[in-house]
Tab-separated table of C-alpha atoms and ligand atoms in Angstrom:
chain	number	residue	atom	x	y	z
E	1	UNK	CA	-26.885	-8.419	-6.792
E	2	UNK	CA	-25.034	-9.606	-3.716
E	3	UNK	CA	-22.021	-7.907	-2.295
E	4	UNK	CA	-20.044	-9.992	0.316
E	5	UNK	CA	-17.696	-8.591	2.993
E	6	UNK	CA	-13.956	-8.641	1.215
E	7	UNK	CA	-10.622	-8.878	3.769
E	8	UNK	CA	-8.674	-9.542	0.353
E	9	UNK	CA	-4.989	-8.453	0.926
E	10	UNK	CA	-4.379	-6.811	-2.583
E	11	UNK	CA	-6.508	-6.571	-5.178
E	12	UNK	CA	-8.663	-5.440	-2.148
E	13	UNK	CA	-12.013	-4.063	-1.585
E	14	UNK	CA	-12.763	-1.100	-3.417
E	15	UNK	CA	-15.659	1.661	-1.905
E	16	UNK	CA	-18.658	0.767	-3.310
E	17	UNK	CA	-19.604	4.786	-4.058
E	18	UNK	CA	-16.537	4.732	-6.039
E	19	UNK	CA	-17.428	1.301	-8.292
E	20	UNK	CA	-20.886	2.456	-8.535
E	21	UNK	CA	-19.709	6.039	-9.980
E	22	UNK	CA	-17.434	3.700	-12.251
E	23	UNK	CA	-20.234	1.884	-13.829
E	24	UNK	CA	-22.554	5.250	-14.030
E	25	UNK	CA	-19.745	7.074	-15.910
E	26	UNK	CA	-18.485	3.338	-17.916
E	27	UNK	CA	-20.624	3.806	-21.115
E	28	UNK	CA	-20.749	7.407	-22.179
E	29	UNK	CA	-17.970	9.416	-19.856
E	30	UNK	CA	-19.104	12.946	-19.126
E	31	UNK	CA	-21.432	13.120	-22.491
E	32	UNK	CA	-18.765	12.051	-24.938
E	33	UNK	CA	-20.547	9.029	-26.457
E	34	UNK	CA	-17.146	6.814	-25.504
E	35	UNK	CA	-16.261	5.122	-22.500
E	36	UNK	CA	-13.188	6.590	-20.717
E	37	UNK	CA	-11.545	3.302	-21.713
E	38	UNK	CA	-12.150	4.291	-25.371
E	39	UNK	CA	-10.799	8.051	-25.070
E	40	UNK	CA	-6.875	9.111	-25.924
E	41	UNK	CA	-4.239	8.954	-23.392
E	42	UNK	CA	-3.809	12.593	-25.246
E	43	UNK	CA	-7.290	13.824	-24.960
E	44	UNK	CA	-8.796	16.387	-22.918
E	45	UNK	CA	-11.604	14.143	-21.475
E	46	UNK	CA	-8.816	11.771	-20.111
E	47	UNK	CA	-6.596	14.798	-19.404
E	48	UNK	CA	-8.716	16.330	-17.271
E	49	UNK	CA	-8.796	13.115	-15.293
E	50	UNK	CA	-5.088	12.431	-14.966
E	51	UNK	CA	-4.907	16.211	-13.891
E	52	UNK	CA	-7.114	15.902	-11.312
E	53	UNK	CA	-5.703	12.524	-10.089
E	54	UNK	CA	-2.745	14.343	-9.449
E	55	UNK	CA	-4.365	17.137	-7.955
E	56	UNK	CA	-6.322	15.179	-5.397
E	57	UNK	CA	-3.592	13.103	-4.429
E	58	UNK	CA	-1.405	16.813	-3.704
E	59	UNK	CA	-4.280	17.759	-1.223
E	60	UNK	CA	-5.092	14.983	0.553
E	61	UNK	CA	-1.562	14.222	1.469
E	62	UNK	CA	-0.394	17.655	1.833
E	63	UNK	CA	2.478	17.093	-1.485
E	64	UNK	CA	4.245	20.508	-2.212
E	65	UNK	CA	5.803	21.455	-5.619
E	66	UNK	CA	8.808	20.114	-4.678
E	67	UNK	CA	7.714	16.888	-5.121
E	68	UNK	CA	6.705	15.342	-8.659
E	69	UNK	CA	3.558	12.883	-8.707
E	70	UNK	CA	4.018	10.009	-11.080
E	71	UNK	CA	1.725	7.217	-12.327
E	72	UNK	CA	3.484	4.322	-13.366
E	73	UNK	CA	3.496	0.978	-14.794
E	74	UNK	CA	4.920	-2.487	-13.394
E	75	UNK	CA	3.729	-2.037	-10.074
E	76	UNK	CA	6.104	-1.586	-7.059
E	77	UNK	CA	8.170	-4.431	-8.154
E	78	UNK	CA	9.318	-2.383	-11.141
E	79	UNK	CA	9.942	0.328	-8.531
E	80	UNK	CA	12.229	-1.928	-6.701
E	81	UNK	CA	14.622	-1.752	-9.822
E	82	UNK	CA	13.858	1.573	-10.804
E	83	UNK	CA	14.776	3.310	-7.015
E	84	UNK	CA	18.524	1.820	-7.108
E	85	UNK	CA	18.712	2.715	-10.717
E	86	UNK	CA	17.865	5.789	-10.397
E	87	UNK	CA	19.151	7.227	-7.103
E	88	UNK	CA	22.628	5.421	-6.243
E	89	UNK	CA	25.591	6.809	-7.829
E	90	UNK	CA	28.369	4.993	-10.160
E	91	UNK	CA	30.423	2.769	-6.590
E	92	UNK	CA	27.158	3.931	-4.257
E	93	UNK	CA	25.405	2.148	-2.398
E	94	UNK	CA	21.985	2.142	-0.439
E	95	UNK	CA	20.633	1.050	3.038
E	96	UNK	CA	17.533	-0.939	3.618
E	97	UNK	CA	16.109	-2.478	6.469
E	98	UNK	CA	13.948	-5.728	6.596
E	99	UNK	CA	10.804	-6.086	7.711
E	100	UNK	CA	8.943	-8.986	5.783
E	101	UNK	CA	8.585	-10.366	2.358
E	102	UNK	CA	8.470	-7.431	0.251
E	103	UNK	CA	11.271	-5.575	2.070
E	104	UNK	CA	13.285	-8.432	1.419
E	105	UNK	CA	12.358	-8.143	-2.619
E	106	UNK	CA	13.403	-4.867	-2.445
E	107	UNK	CA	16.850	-5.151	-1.252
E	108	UNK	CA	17.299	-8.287	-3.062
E	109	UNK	CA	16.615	-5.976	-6.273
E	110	UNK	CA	19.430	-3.975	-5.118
E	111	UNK	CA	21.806	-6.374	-4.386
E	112	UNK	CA	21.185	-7.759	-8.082
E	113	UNK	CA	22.327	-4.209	-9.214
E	114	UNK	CA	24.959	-4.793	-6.472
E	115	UNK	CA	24.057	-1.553	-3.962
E	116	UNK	CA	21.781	-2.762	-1.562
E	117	UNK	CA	23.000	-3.101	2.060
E	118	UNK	CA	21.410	-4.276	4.576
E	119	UNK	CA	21.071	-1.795	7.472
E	120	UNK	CA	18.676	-3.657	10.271
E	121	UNK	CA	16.017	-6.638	10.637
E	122	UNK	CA	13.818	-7.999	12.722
E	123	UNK	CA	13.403	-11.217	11.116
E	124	UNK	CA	13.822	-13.816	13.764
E	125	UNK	CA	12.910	-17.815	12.884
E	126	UNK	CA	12.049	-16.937	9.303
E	127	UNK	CA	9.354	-14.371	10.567
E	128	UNK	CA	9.267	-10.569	11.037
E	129	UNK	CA	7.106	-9.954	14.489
E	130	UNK	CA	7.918	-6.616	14.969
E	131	UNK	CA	9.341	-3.201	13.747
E	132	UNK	CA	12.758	-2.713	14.075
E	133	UNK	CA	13.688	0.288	16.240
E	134	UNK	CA	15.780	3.413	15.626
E	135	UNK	CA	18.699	1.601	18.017
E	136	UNK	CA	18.389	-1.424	15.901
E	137	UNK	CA	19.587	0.050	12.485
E	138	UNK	CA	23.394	0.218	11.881
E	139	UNK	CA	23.273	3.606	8.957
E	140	UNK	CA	25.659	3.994	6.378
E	141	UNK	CA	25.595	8.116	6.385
E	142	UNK	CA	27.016	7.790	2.730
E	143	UNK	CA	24.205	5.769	1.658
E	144	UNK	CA	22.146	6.949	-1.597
E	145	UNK	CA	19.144	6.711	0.778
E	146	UNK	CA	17.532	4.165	3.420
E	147	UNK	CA	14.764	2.113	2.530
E	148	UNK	CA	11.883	0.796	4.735
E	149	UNK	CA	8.425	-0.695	3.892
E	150	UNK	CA	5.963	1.310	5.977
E	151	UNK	CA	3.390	-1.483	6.208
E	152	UNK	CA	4.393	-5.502	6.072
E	153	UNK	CA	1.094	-7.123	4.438
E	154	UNK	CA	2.486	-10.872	4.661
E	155	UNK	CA	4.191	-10.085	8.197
E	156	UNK	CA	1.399	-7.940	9.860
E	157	UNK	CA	3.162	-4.749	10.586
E	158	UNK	CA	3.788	-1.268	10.585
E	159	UNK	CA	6.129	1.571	11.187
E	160	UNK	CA	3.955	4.028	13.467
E	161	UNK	CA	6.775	6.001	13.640
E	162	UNK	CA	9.278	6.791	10.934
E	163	UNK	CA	12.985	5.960	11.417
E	164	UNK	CA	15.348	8.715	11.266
E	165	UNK	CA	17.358	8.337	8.443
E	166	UNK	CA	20.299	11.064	8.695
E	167	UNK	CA	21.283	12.929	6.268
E	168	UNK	CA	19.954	10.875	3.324
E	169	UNK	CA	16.755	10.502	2.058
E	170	UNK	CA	14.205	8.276	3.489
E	171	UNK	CA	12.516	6.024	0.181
E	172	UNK	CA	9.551	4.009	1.602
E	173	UNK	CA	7.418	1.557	0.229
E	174	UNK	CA	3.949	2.674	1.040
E	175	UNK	CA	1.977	0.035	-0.931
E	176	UNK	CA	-0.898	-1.504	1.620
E	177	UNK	CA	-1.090	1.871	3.493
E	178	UNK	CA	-1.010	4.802	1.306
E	179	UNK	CA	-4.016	7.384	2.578
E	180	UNK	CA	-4.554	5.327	5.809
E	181	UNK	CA	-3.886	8.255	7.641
E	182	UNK	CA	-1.797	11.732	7.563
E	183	UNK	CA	1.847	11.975	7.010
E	184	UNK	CA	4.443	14.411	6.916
E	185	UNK	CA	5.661	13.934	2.932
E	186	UNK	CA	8.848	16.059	3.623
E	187	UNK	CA	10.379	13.575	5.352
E	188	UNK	CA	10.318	11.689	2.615
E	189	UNK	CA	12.945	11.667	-0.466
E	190	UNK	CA	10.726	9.298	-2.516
E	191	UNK	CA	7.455	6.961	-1.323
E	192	UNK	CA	5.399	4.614	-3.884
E	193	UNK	CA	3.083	2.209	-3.777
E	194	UNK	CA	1.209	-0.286	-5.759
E	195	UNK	CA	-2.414	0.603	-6.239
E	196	UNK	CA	-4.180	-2.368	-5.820
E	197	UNK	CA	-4.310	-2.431	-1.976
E	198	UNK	CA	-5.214	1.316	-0.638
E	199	UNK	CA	-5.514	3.393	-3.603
E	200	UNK	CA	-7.178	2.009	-6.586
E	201	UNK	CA	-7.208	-1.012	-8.876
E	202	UNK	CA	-4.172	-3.144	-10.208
E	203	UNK	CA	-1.912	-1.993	-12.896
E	204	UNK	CA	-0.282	1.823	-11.695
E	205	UNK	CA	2.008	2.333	-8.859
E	206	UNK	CA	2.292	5.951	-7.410
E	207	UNK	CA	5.415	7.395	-7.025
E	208	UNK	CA	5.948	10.417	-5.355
E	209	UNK	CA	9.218	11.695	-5.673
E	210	UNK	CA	11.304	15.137	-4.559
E	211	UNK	CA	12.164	16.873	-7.842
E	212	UNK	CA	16.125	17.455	-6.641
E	213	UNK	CA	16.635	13.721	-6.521
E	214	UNK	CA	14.929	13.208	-10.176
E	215	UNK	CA	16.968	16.275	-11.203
E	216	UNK	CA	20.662	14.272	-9.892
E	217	UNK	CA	19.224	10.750	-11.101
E	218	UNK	CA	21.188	8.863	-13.413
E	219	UNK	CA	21.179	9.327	-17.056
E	220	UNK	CA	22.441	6.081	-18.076
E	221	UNK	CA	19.655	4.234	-17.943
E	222	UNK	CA	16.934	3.073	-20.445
E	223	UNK	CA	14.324	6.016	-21.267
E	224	UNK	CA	11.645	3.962	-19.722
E	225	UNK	CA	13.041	3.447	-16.812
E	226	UNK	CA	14.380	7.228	-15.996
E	227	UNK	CA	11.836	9.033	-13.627
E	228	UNK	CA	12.848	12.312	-15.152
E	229	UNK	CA	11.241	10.820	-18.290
E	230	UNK	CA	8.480	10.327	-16.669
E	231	UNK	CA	8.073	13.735	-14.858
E	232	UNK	CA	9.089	15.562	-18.016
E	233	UNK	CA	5.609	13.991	-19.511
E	234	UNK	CA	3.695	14.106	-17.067
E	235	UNK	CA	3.517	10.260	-16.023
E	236	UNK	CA	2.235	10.106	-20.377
E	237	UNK	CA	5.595	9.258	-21.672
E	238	UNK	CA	3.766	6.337	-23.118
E	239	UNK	CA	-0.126	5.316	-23.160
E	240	UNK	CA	-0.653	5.415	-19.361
E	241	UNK	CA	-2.913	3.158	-17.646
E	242	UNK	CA	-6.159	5.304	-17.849
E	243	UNK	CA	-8.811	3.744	-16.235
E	244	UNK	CA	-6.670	2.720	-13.569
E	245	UNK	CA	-5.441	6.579	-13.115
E	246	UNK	CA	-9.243	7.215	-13.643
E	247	UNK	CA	-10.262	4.888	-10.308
E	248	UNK	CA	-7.182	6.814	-8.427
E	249	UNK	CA	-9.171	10.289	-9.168
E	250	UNK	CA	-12.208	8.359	-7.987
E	251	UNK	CA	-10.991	6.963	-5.015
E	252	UNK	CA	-9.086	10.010	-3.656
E	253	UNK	CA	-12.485	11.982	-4.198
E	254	UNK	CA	-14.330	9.772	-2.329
E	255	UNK	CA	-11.950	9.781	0.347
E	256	UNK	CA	-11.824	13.836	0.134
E	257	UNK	CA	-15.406	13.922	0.380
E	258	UNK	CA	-15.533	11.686	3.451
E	259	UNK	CA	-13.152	14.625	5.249
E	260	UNK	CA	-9.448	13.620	4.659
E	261	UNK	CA	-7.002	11.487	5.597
E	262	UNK	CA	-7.151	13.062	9.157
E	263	UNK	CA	-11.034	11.702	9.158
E	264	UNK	CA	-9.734	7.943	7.610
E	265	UNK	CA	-7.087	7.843	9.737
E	266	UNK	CA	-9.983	7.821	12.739
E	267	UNK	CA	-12.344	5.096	10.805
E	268	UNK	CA	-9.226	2.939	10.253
E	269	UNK	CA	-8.170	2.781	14.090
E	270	UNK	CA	-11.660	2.158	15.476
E	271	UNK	CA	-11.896	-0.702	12.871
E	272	UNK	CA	-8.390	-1.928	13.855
E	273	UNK	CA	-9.751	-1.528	17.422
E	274	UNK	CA	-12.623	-3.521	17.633
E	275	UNK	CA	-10.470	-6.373	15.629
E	276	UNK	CA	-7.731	-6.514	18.050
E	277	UNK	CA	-9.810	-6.357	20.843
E	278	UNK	CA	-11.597	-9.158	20.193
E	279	UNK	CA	-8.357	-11.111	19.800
E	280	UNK	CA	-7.124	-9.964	22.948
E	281	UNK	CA	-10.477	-10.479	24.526
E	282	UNK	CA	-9.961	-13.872	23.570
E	283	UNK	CA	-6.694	-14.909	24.131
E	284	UNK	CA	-7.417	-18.544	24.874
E	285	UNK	CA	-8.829	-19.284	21.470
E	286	UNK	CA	-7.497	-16.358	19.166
E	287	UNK	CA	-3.826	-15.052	19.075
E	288	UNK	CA	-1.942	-12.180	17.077
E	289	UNK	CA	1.641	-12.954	16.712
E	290	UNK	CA	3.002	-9.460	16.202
E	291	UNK	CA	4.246	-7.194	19.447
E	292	UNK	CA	1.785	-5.349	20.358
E	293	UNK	CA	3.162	-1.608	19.051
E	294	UNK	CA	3.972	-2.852	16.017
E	295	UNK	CA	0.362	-4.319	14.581
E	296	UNK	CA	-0.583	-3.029	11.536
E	297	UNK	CA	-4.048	-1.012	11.354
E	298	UNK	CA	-4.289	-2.374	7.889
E	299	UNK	CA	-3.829	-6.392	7.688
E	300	UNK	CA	-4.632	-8.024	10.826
E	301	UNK	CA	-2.784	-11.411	11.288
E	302	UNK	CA	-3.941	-13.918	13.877
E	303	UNK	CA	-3.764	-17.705	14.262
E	304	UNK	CA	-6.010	-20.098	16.067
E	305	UNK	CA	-5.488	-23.049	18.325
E	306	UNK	CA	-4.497	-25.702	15.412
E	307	UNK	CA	-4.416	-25.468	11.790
E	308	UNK	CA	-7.578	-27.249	11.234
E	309	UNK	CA	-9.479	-25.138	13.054
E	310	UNK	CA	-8.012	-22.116	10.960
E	311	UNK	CA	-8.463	-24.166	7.826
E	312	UNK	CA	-12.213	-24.571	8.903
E	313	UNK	CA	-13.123	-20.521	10.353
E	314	UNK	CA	-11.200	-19.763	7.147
E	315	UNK	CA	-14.155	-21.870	4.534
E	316	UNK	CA	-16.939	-20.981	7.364
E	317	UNK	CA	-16.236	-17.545	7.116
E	318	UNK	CA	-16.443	-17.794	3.329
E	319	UNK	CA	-19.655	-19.889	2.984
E	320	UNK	CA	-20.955	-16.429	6.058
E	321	UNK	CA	-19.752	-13.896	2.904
E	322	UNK	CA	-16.430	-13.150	4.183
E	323	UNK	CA	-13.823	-13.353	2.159
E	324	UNK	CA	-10.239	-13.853	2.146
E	325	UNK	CA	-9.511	-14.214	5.312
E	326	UNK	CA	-6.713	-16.884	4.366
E	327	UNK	CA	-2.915	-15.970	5.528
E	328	UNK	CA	-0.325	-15.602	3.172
E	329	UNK	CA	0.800	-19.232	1.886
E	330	UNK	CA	4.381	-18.272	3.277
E	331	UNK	CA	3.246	-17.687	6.931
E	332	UNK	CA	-0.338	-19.492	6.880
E	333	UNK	CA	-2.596	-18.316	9.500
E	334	UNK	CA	-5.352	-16.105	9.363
E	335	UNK	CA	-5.687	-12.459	8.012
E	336	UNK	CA	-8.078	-10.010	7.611
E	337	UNK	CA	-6.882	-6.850	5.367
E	338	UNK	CA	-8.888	-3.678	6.848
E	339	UNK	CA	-8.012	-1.198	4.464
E	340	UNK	CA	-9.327	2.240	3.566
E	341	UNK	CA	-12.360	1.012	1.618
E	342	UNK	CA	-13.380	-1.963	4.243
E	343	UNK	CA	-16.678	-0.454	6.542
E	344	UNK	CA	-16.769	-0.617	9.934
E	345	UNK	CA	-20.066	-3.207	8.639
E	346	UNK	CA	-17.630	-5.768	7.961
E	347	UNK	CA	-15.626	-5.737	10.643
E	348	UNK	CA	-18.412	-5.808	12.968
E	349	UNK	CA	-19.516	-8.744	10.629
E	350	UNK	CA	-15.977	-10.720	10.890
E	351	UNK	CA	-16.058	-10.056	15.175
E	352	UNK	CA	-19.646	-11.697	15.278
E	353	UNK	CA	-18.364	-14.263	13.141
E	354	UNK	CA	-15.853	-15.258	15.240
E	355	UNK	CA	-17.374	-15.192	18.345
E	356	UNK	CA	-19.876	-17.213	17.230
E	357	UNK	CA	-17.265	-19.204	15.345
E	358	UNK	CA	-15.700	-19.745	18.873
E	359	UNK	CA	-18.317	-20.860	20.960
E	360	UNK	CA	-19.085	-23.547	18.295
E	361	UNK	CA	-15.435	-24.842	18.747
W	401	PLP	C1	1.676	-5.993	-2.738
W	401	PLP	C2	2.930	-5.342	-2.348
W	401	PLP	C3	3.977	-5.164	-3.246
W	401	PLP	C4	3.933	-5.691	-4.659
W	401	PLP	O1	3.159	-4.871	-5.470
W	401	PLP	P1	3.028	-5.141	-7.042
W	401	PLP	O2	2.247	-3.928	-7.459
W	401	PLP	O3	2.319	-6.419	-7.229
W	401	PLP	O4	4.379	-5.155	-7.629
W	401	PLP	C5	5.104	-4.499	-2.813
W	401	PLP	N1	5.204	-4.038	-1.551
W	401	PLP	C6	4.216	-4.203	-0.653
W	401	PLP	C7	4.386	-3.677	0.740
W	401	PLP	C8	3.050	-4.859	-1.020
W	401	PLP	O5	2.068	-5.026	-0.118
């Protein structure tokens, strides 16, 4: 068995303590005789699991009782919908800022619902280099809430600080850095993300939500797509998504037993570190288009001299067991996603690689 070094941007790496306890556990889960796959959504073998999920997730992030923890299906595209659904009044409307691809999916989910307004950017020729800052947002203080995207995986940023948002809740899409590091969850009406980057495999998106708003949410919506259907079952309204829920307990005990979020956070900026040095370190051959305080710790985008050169470090670094170190098709490019579960190993690996991969050039 050969394991090669994975900079996928989503579905990303995974720890390799948590797939191996996933394949020790697949066949016979905790002495049942079943796989976990095989037990009921309304069983106590899988209930003790979702429970626990939850659980985990509450300590490592610090998320008080005011605050419901869902698991849900469709991803955080369906949460796109399911925020302006749920949270902006009959004649509301909501703010949103734009910082890259998937901020602009989100408010272009609003504006189908017609309530999304647009309330900053930092898009400039088509691209998003940087974070917008608190000057830079014009805030409707009537707004339903103000939605940001915490972490741009096309664009290669992040907010390292959160906006202020006013009186009104801050929403946040937290899909490609969930658990990098601490936050403060208070200052937060509502944050979700997609699992498949940070948090676990494909198929659930988190949603962590304050109770109050899911208590005022709309009514006249679809059962489905209410959140207080949801929380009133316990994220089992219908068969949940077990084994994915199942690798979100796993992950978020593996990360607990490494020391916390305080302890990631650490691992992450030392591997960000050692990336971005070497492309400053190299400035005549390697170059990272994004302003300097707002790089992302958790996708690294740079670009080479000329496109054939990327399209070449991009194969070579394959065929040398690195993988996916492509840039989104939208911005091309190179891009090397550094999440939670990617070791220190491979980054080490991928700055050998391309110092070697420089000198040869
Ligand atoms: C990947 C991604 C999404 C889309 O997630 P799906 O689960 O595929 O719907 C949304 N937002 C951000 C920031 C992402 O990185």
């Amino acid at each position: 068995m050969k394991r090669i070094h994975n900079f996928n941007a989503g579905p990303a790496a995974l720890p390799l303590p948590v797939l191996e306890r996933a394949q020790r556990e697949f066949i016979d889960f905790e002495g049942t005789g079943m796989s976990l796959l095989e037990h009921s959504h309304r069983g106590k073998a899988y209930d003790n699991v979702h429970n626990e999920a939850i659980a985990l997730l509450r300590e490592l992030m610090g998320i008080s009782e005011d605050y419901h923890v869902l698991f849900l299906q469709g991803g955080a595209s369906l949460q796109f919908c399911m925020i302006p659904m749920n949270l902006v009044p009959k004649g509301g409307s909501a703010d949103y800022v734009l910082t890259g691809t998937w901020a602009k999916k989100a408010l272009q989910e609003a504006e189908r619902l017609g309530v999304g307004r647009l309330a900053g950017t930092s898009e400039k020729d088509g691209v998003f280099p940087r974070i917008p800052k608190q000057g830079d947002l014009d805030l409707d203080g009537n707004a339903a809430y103000l939605h940001i995207t915490t972490n741009n995986t096309i664009a290669g940023t992040q907010y390292h600080d959160f906006p202020d948002p006013g009186s009104v809740p801050l929403v946040a899409d937290m899909s490609s850095d969930i658990l990098w590091r601490p936050i403060d969850v208070s200052k937060f009406g509502l944050l979700y993300a997609g699992a498949q980057k940070n948090i676990g495999p494909s198929g659930v998106a988190v949603v962590v939500v304050r109770k109050d708003l899911v208590d005022g949410a709309r009514t006249d919506l679809p059962n489905f797509l209410r959140y207080s259907i949801h929380a009133s079952k316990n994220s089992l309204y219908n068969t949940a998504n077990t084994f994915g829920i199942y690798m979100i307990r796993n992950v978020a005990a593996y990360l607990k037993e490494l020391g916390g979020l305080g302890k990631v956070e650490e691992m992450n900026r030392a591997k960000a570190k050692l990336l971005y040095d070497m492309i400053e370190n190299n400035s005549d051959f390697y170059r990272c288009p994004i302003d300097p305080e707002s790089r992302s710790m958790m996708n690294v985008v740079f670009r080479l001299p000329t496109e054939e050169l990327e399209k070449k470090f991009i194969a070579d670094g394959l065929a040398a067991g690195l993988n996916g170190l492509k840039g989104h098709r939208s911005v091309g490019g190179c891009r090397a996603s550094i999440y939670n579960a990617v070791p220190m190993a491979a980054v080490e690996a991928l700055v050998a690689f391309m110092g070697e991969f420089q000198k040869k050039a």
